[in-house]
Short mmCIF file of C-alpha atoms in Angstrom, two decimals:
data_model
loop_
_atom_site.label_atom_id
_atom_site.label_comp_id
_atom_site.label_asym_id
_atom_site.label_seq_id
_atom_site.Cartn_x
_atom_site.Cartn_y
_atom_site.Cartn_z
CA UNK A 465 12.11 30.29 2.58
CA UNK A 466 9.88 28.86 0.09
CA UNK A 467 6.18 30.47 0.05
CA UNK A 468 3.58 28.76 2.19
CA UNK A 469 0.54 28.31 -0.70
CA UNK A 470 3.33 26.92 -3.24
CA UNK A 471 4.13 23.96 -0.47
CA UNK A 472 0.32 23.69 0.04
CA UNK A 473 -0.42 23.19 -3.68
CA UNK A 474 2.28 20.69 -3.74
CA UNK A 475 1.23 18.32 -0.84
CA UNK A 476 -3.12 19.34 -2.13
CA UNK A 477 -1.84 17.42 -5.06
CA UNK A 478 0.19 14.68 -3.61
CA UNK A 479 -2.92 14.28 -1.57
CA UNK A 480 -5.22 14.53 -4.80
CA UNK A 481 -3.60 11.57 -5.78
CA UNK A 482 -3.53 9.67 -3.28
CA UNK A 483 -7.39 10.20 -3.03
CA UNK A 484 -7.58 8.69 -6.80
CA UNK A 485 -5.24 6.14 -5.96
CA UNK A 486 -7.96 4.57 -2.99
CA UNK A 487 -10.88 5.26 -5.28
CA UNK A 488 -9.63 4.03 -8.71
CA UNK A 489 -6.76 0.80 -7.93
CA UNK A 490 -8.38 -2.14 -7.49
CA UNK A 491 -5.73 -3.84 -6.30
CA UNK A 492 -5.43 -3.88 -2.06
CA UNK A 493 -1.68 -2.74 -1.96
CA UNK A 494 -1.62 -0.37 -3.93
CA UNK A 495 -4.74 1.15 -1.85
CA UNK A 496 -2.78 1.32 1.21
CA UNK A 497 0.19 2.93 -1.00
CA UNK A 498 -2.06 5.44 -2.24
CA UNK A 499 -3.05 5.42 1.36
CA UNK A 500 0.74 6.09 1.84
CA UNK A 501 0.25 8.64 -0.43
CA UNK A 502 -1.70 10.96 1.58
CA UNK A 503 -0.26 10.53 4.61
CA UNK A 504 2.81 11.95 3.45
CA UNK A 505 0.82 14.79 1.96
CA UNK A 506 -0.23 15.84 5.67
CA UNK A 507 2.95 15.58 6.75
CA UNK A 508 4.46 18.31 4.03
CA UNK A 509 1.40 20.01 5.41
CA UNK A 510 1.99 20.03 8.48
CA UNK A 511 5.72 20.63 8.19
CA UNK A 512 5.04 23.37 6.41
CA UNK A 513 2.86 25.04 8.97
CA UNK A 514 5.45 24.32 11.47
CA UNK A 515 7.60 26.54 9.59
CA UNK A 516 5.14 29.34 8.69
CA UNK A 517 4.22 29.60 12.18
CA UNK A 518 7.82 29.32 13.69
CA UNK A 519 6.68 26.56 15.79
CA UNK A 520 7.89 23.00 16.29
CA UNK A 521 4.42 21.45 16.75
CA UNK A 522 3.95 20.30 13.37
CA UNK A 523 6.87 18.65 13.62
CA UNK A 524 5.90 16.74 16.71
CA UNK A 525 2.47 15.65 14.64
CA UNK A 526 4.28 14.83 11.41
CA UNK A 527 6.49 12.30 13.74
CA UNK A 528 2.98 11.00 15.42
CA UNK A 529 1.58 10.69 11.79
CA UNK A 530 4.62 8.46 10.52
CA UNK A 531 4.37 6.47 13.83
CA UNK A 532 0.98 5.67 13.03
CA UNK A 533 1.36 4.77 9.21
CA UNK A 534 3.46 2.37 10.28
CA UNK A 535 1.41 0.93 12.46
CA UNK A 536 -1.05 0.93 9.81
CA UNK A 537 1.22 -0.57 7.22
CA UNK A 538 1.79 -3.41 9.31
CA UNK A 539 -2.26 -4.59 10.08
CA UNK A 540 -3.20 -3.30 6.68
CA UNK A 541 -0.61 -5.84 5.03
CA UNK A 542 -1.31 -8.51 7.23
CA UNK A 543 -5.25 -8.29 6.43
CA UNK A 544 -3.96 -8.55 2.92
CA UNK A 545 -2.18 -11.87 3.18
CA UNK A 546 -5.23 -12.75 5.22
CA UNK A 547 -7.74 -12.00 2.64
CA UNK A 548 -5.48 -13.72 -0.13
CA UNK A 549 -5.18 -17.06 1.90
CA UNK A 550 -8.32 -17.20 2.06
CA UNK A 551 -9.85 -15.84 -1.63
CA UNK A 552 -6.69 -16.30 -3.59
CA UNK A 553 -7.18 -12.91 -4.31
CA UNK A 554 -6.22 -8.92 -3.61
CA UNK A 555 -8.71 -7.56 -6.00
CA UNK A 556 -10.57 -5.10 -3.72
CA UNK A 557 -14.17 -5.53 -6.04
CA UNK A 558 -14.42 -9.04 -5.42
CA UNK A 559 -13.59 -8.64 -1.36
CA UNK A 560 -17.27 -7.89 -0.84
CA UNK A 561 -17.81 -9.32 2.33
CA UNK A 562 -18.83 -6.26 4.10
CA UNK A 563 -20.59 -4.60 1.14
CA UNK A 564 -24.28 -3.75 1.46
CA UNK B 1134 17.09 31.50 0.37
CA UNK B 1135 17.38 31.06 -3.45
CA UNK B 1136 18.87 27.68 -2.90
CA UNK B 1137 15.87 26.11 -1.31
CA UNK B 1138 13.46 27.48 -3.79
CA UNK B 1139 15.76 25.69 -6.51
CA UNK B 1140 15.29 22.47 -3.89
CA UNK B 1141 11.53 22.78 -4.17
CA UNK B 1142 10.92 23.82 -7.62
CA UNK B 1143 13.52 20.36 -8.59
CA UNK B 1144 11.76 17.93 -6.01
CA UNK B 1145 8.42 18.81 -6.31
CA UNK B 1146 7.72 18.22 -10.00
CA UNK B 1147 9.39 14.88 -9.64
CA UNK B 1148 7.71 13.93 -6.34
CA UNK B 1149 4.36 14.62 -8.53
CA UNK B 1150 5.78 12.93 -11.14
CA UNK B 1151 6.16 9.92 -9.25
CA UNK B 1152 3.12 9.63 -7.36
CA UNK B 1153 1.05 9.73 -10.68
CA UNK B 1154 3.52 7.54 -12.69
CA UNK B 1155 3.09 5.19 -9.39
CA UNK B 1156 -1.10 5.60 -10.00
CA UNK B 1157 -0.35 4.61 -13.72
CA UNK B 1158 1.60 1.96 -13.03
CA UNK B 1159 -0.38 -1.78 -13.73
CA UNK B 1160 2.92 -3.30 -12.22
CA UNK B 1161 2.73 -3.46 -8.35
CA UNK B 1162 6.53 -3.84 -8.37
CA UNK B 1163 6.81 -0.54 -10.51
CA UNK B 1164 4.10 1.14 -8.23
CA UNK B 1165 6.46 0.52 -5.10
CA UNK B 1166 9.67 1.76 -6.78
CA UNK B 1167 7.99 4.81 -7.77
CA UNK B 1168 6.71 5.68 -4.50
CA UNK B 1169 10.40 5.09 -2.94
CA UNK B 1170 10.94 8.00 -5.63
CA UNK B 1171 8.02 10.06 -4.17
CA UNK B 1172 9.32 9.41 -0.43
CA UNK B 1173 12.75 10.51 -0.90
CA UNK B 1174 11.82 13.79 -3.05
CA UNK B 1175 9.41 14.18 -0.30
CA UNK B 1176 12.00 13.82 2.37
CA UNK B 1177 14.16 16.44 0.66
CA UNK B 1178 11.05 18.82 0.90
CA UNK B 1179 10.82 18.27 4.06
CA UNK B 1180 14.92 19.02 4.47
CA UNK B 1181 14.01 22.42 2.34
CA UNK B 1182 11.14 22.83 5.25
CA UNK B 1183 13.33 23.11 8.04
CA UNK B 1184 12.87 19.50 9.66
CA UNK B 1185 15.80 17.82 9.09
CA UNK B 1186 15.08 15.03 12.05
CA UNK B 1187 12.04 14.41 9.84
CA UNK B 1188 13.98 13.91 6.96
CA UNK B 1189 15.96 11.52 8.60
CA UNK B 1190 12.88 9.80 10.04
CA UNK B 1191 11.27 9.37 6.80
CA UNK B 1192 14.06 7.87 4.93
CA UNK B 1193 14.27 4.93 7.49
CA UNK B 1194 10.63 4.53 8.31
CA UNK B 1195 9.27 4.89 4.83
CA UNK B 1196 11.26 4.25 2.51
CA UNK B 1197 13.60 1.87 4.70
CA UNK B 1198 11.26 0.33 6.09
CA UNK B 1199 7.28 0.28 5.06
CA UNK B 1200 9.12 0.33 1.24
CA UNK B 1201 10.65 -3.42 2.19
CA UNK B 1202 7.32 -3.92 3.67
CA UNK B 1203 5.01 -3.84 0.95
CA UNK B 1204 7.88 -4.93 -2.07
CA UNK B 1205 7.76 -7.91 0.82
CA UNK B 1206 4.44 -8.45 0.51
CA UNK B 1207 3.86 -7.36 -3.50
CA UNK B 1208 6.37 -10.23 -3.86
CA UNK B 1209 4.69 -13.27 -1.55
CA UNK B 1210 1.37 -12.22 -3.01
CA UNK B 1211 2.66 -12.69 -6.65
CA UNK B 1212 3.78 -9.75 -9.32
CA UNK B 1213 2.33 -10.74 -12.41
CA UNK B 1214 -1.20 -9.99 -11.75
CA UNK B 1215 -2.11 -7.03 -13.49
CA UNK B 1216 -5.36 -5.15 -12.95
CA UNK B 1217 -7.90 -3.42 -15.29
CA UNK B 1218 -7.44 0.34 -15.01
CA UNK B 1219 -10.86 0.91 -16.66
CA UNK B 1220 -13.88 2.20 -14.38
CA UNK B 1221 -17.07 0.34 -15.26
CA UNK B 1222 -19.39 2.95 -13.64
CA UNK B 1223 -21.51 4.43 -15.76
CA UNK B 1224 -21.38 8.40 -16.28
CA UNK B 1225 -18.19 8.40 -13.56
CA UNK B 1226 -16.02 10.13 -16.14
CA UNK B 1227 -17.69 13.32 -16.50
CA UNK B 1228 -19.16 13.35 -12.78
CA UNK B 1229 -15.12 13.08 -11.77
CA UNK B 1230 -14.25 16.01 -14.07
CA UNK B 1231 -16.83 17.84 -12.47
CA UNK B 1232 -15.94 17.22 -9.32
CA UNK B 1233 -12.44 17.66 -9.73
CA UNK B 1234 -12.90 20.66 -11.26
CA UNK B 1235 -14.91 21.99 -8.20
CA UNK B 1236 -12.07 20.21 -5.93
CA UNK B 1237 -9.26 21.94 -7.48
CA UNK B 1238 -11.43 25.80 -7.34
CA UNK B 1239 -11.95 24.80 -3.43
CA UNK B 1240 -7.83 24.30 -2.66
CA UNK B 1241 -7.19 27.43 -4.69
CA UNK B 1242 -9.77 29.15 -2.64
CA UNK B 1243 -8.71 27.78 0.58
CA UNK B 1244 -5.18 28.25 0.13
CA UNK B 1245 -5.52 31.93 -1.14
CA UNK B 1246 -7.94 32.56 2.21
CA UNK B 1247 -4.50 31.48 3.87
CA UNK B 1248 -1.74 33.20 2.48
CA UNK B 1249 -1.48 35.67 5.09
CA UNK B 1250 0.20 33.18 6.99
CA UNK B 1251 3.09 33.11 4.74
CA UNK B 1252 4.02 37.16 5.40
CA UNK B 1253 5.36 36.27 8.52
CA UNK B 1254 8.90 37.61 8.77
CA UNK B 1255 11.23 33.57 8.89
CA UNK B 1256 12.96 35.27 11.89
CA UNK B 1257 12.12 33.22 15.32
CA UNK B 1258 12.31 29.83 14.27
CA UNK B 1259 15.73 29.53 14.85
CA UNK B 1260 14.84 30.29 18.34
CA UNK B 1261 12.67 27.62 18.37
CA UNK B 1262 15.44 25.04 16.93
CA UNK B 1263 17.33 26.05 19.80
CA UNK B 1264 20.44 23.60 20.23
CA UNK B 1265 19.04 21.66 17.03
CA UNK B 1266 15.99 20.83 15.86
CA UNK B 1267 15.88 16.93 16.73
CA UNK B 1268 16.98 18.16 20.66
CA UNK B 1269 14.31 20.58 20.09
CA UNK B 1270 12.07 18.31 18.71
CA UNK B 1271 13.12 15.87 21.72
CA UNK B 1272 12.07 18.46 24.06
CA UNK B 1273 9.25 19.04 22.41
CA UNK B 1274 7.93 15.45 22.51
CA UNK B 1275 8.98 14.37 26.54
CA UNK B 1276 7.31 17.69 27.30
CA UNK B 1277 4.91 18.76 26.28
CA UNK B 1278 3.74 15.56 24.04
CA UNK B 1279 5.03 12.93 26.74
CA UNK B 1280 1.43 11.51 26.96
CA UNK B 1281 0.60 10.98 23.34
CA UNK B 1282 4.62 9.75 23.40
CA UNK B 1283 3.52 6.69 25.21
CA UNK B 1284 0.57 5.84 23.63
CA UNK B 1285 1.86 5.79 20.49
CA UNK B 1286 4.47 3.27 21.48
CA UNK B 1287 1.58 1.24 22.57
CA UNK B 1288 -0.28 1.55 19.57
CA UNK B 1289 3.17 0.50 17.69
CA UNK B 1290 3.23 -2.87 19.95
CA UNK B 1291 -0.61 -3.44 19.53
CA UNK B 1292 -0.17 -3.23 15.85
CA UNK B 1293 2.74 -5.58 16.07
CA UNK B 1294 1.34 -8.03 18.09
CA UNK B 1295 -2.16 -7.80 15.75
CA UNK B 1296 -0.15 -7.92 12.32
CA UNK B 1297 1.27 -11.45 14.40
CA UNK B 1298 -2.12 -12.91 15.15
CA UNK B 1299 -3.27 -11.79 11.90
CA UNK B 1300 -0.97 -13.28 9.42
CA UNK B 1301 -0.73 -16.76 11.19
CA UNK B 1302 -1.76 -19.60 9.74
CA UNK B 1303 -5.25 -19.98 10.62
CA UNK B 1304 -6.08 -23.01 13.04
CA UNK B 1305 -8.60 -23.83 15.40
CA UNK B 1306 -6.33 -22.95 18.59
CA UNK B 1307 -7.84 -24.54 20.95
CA UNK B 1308 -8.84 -27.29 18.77
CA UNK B 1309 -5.18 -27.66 17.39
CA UNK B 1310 -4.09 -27.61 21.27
CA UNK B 1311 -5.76 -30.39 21.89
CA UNK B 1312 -4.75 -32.18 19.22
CA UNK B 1313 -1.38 -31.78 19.74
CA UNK B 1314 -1.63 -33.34 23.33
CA UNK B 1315 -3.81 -36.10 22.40
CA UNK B 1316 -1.11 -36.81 19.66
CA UNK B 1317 2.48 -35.34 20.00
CA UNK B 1318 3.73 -36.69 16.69
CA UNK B 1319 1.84 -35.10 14.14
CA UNK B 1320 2.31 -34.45 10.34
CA UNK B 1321 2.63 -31.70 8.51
CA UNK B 1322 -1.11 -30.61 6.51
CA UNK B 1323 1.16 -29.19 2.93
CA UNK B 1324 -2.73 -28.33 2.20
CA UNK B 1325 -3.07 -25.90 4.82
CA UNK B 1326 -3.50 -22.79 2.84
CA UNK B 1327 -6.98 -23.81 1.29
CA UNK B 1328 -8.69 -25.55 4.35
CA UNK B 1329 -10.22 -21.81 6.05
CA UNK B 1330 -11.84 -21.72 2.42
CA UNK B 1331 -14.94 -23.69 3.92
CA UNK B 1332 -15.75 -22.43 6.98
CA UNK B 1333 -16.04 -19.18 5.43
CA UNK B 1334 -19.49 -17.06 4.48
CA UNK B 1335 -20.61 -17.09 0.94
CA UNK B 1336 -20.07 -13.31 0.31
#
């Protein structure tokens, strides 16, 4: 059994950058890979709870997690297409509709 | 027990590897094909974790099917646009050293306020992966987890139905509707894509 604080420096650094990923790529799909990213982090996290604590929970949340990144995947992408219809563009600077 | 620590100390460096190769990476298409790296090492960890449903789930989902996802959409959208990797906020480098610095202190602090958790003797878990851990995990979820079951299904069929309406070409339903009475033979606009330009807000 692998040590629970090596797993959780693994998946603090698969989250790390995933975190640099959203704030640094410009470009929209790679956001929501980076996005991807972190998810995935939480899920080693959470796996890895679910063995440290000998219960199957984690599990359950990881599974809830995926379900929901996909769900995610799906409107993110098609807002992307949407926003490149209509500005010819997936550059996340000039997308400043909402900006204040 | 030595094997899986061999597993971990093989998948993890390359799973990191990945993820900032895929951060590095100007190409979109090269992004995506090093995140399919990331997934599977990533599903292997989670094998090494004791979730071997998981594992299965996460090769399909991800990087079956959000992977064909997004190389779908990298490739509609056009892969030759590259993007400037340079930040043009001033001062950001040194205020992101700093703050990573303090980020990385924090995780070592947190994580070393929680290693008591590891001492736990690995017995009992088997007991919990009674009969297998996806009929255990199936147990799990109709059970206790039926509720949140369900709604996540529905959330899955919202988002499918949304991602529909989203991506369609935008018309004036009602407008078009009408149209389409009034005049059943109709031809085909091959300028669509640039007419919802107008009617949109100056940014």
């Amino acid at each position: 059994m692998i040590r629970l604080p090596l797993v959780l420096f693994f998946s603090a650094v698969l989250f790390s950058a995933g975190v640099y990923g959203v704030l640094a790529r410009r470009n929209a799909v790679l956001v929501l890979m980076s996005i991807e990213l972190m998810l995935n982090a939480v899920n080693v996290n959470l796996i890895a709870f679910s063995q440290a604590l000998h219960d199957l929970t984690g599990q359950a949340f990881a599974l809830f997690v995926i379900a929901v990144a996909a769900a995610e995947v799906g409107i993110g992408l098609a807002i992307v297409i949407l926003i490149y219809r209509n500005r010819e563009t997936i550059n996340i600077d000039e997308v400043n509709l909402l900006k204040w | 027990m030595a094997a899986d620590w061999i597993v971990f100390w093989v998948c993890a460096p390359i799973s990191i590897g990945s993820a900032i190769a895929m951060l590095l990476q100007r190409n979109a298409v090269h992004a995506a094909l090093f995140l399919i790296v990331n997934l599977f090492t990533v599903a292997v960890l989670y094998l090494v974790l004791g979730a071997p449903f998981l594992f299965a789930v996460q090769i399909i989902v991800y990087a079956g099917a959000i992977m064909v996802l997004f190389l779908f959409v990298i490739m509609l959208l056009g892969v030759d646009r590259e993007e400037r990797l340079v930040e043009r906020l001033r001062g950001q480098r040194t205020a992101a050293i700093l703050l990573g610095l303090g980020v990385v202190g924090e995780v070592v602090f947190a994580i070393r306020a929680g290693v008591g958790f590891s001492t736990r003797a690995p017995a009992g878990f088997g007991a919990a992966n009674g009969g297998g851990n996806p009929q255990a995990l199936g147990r799990l979820l109709f059970r206790a987890y039926f509720l949140p079951f369900e709604v996540t299904s529905i959330l899955l069929m919202v988002a499918a139905v949304a991602a529909m309406v989203l991506a369609r070409r935008r018309e004036r339903p009602v407008a078009s509707a009408e149209r389409r009475a009034q005049e059943p033979i109709e031809p085909s606009e091959p300028s669509e894509p640039s007419e919802p330009r107008e009617e949109e807000p100056v940014g």
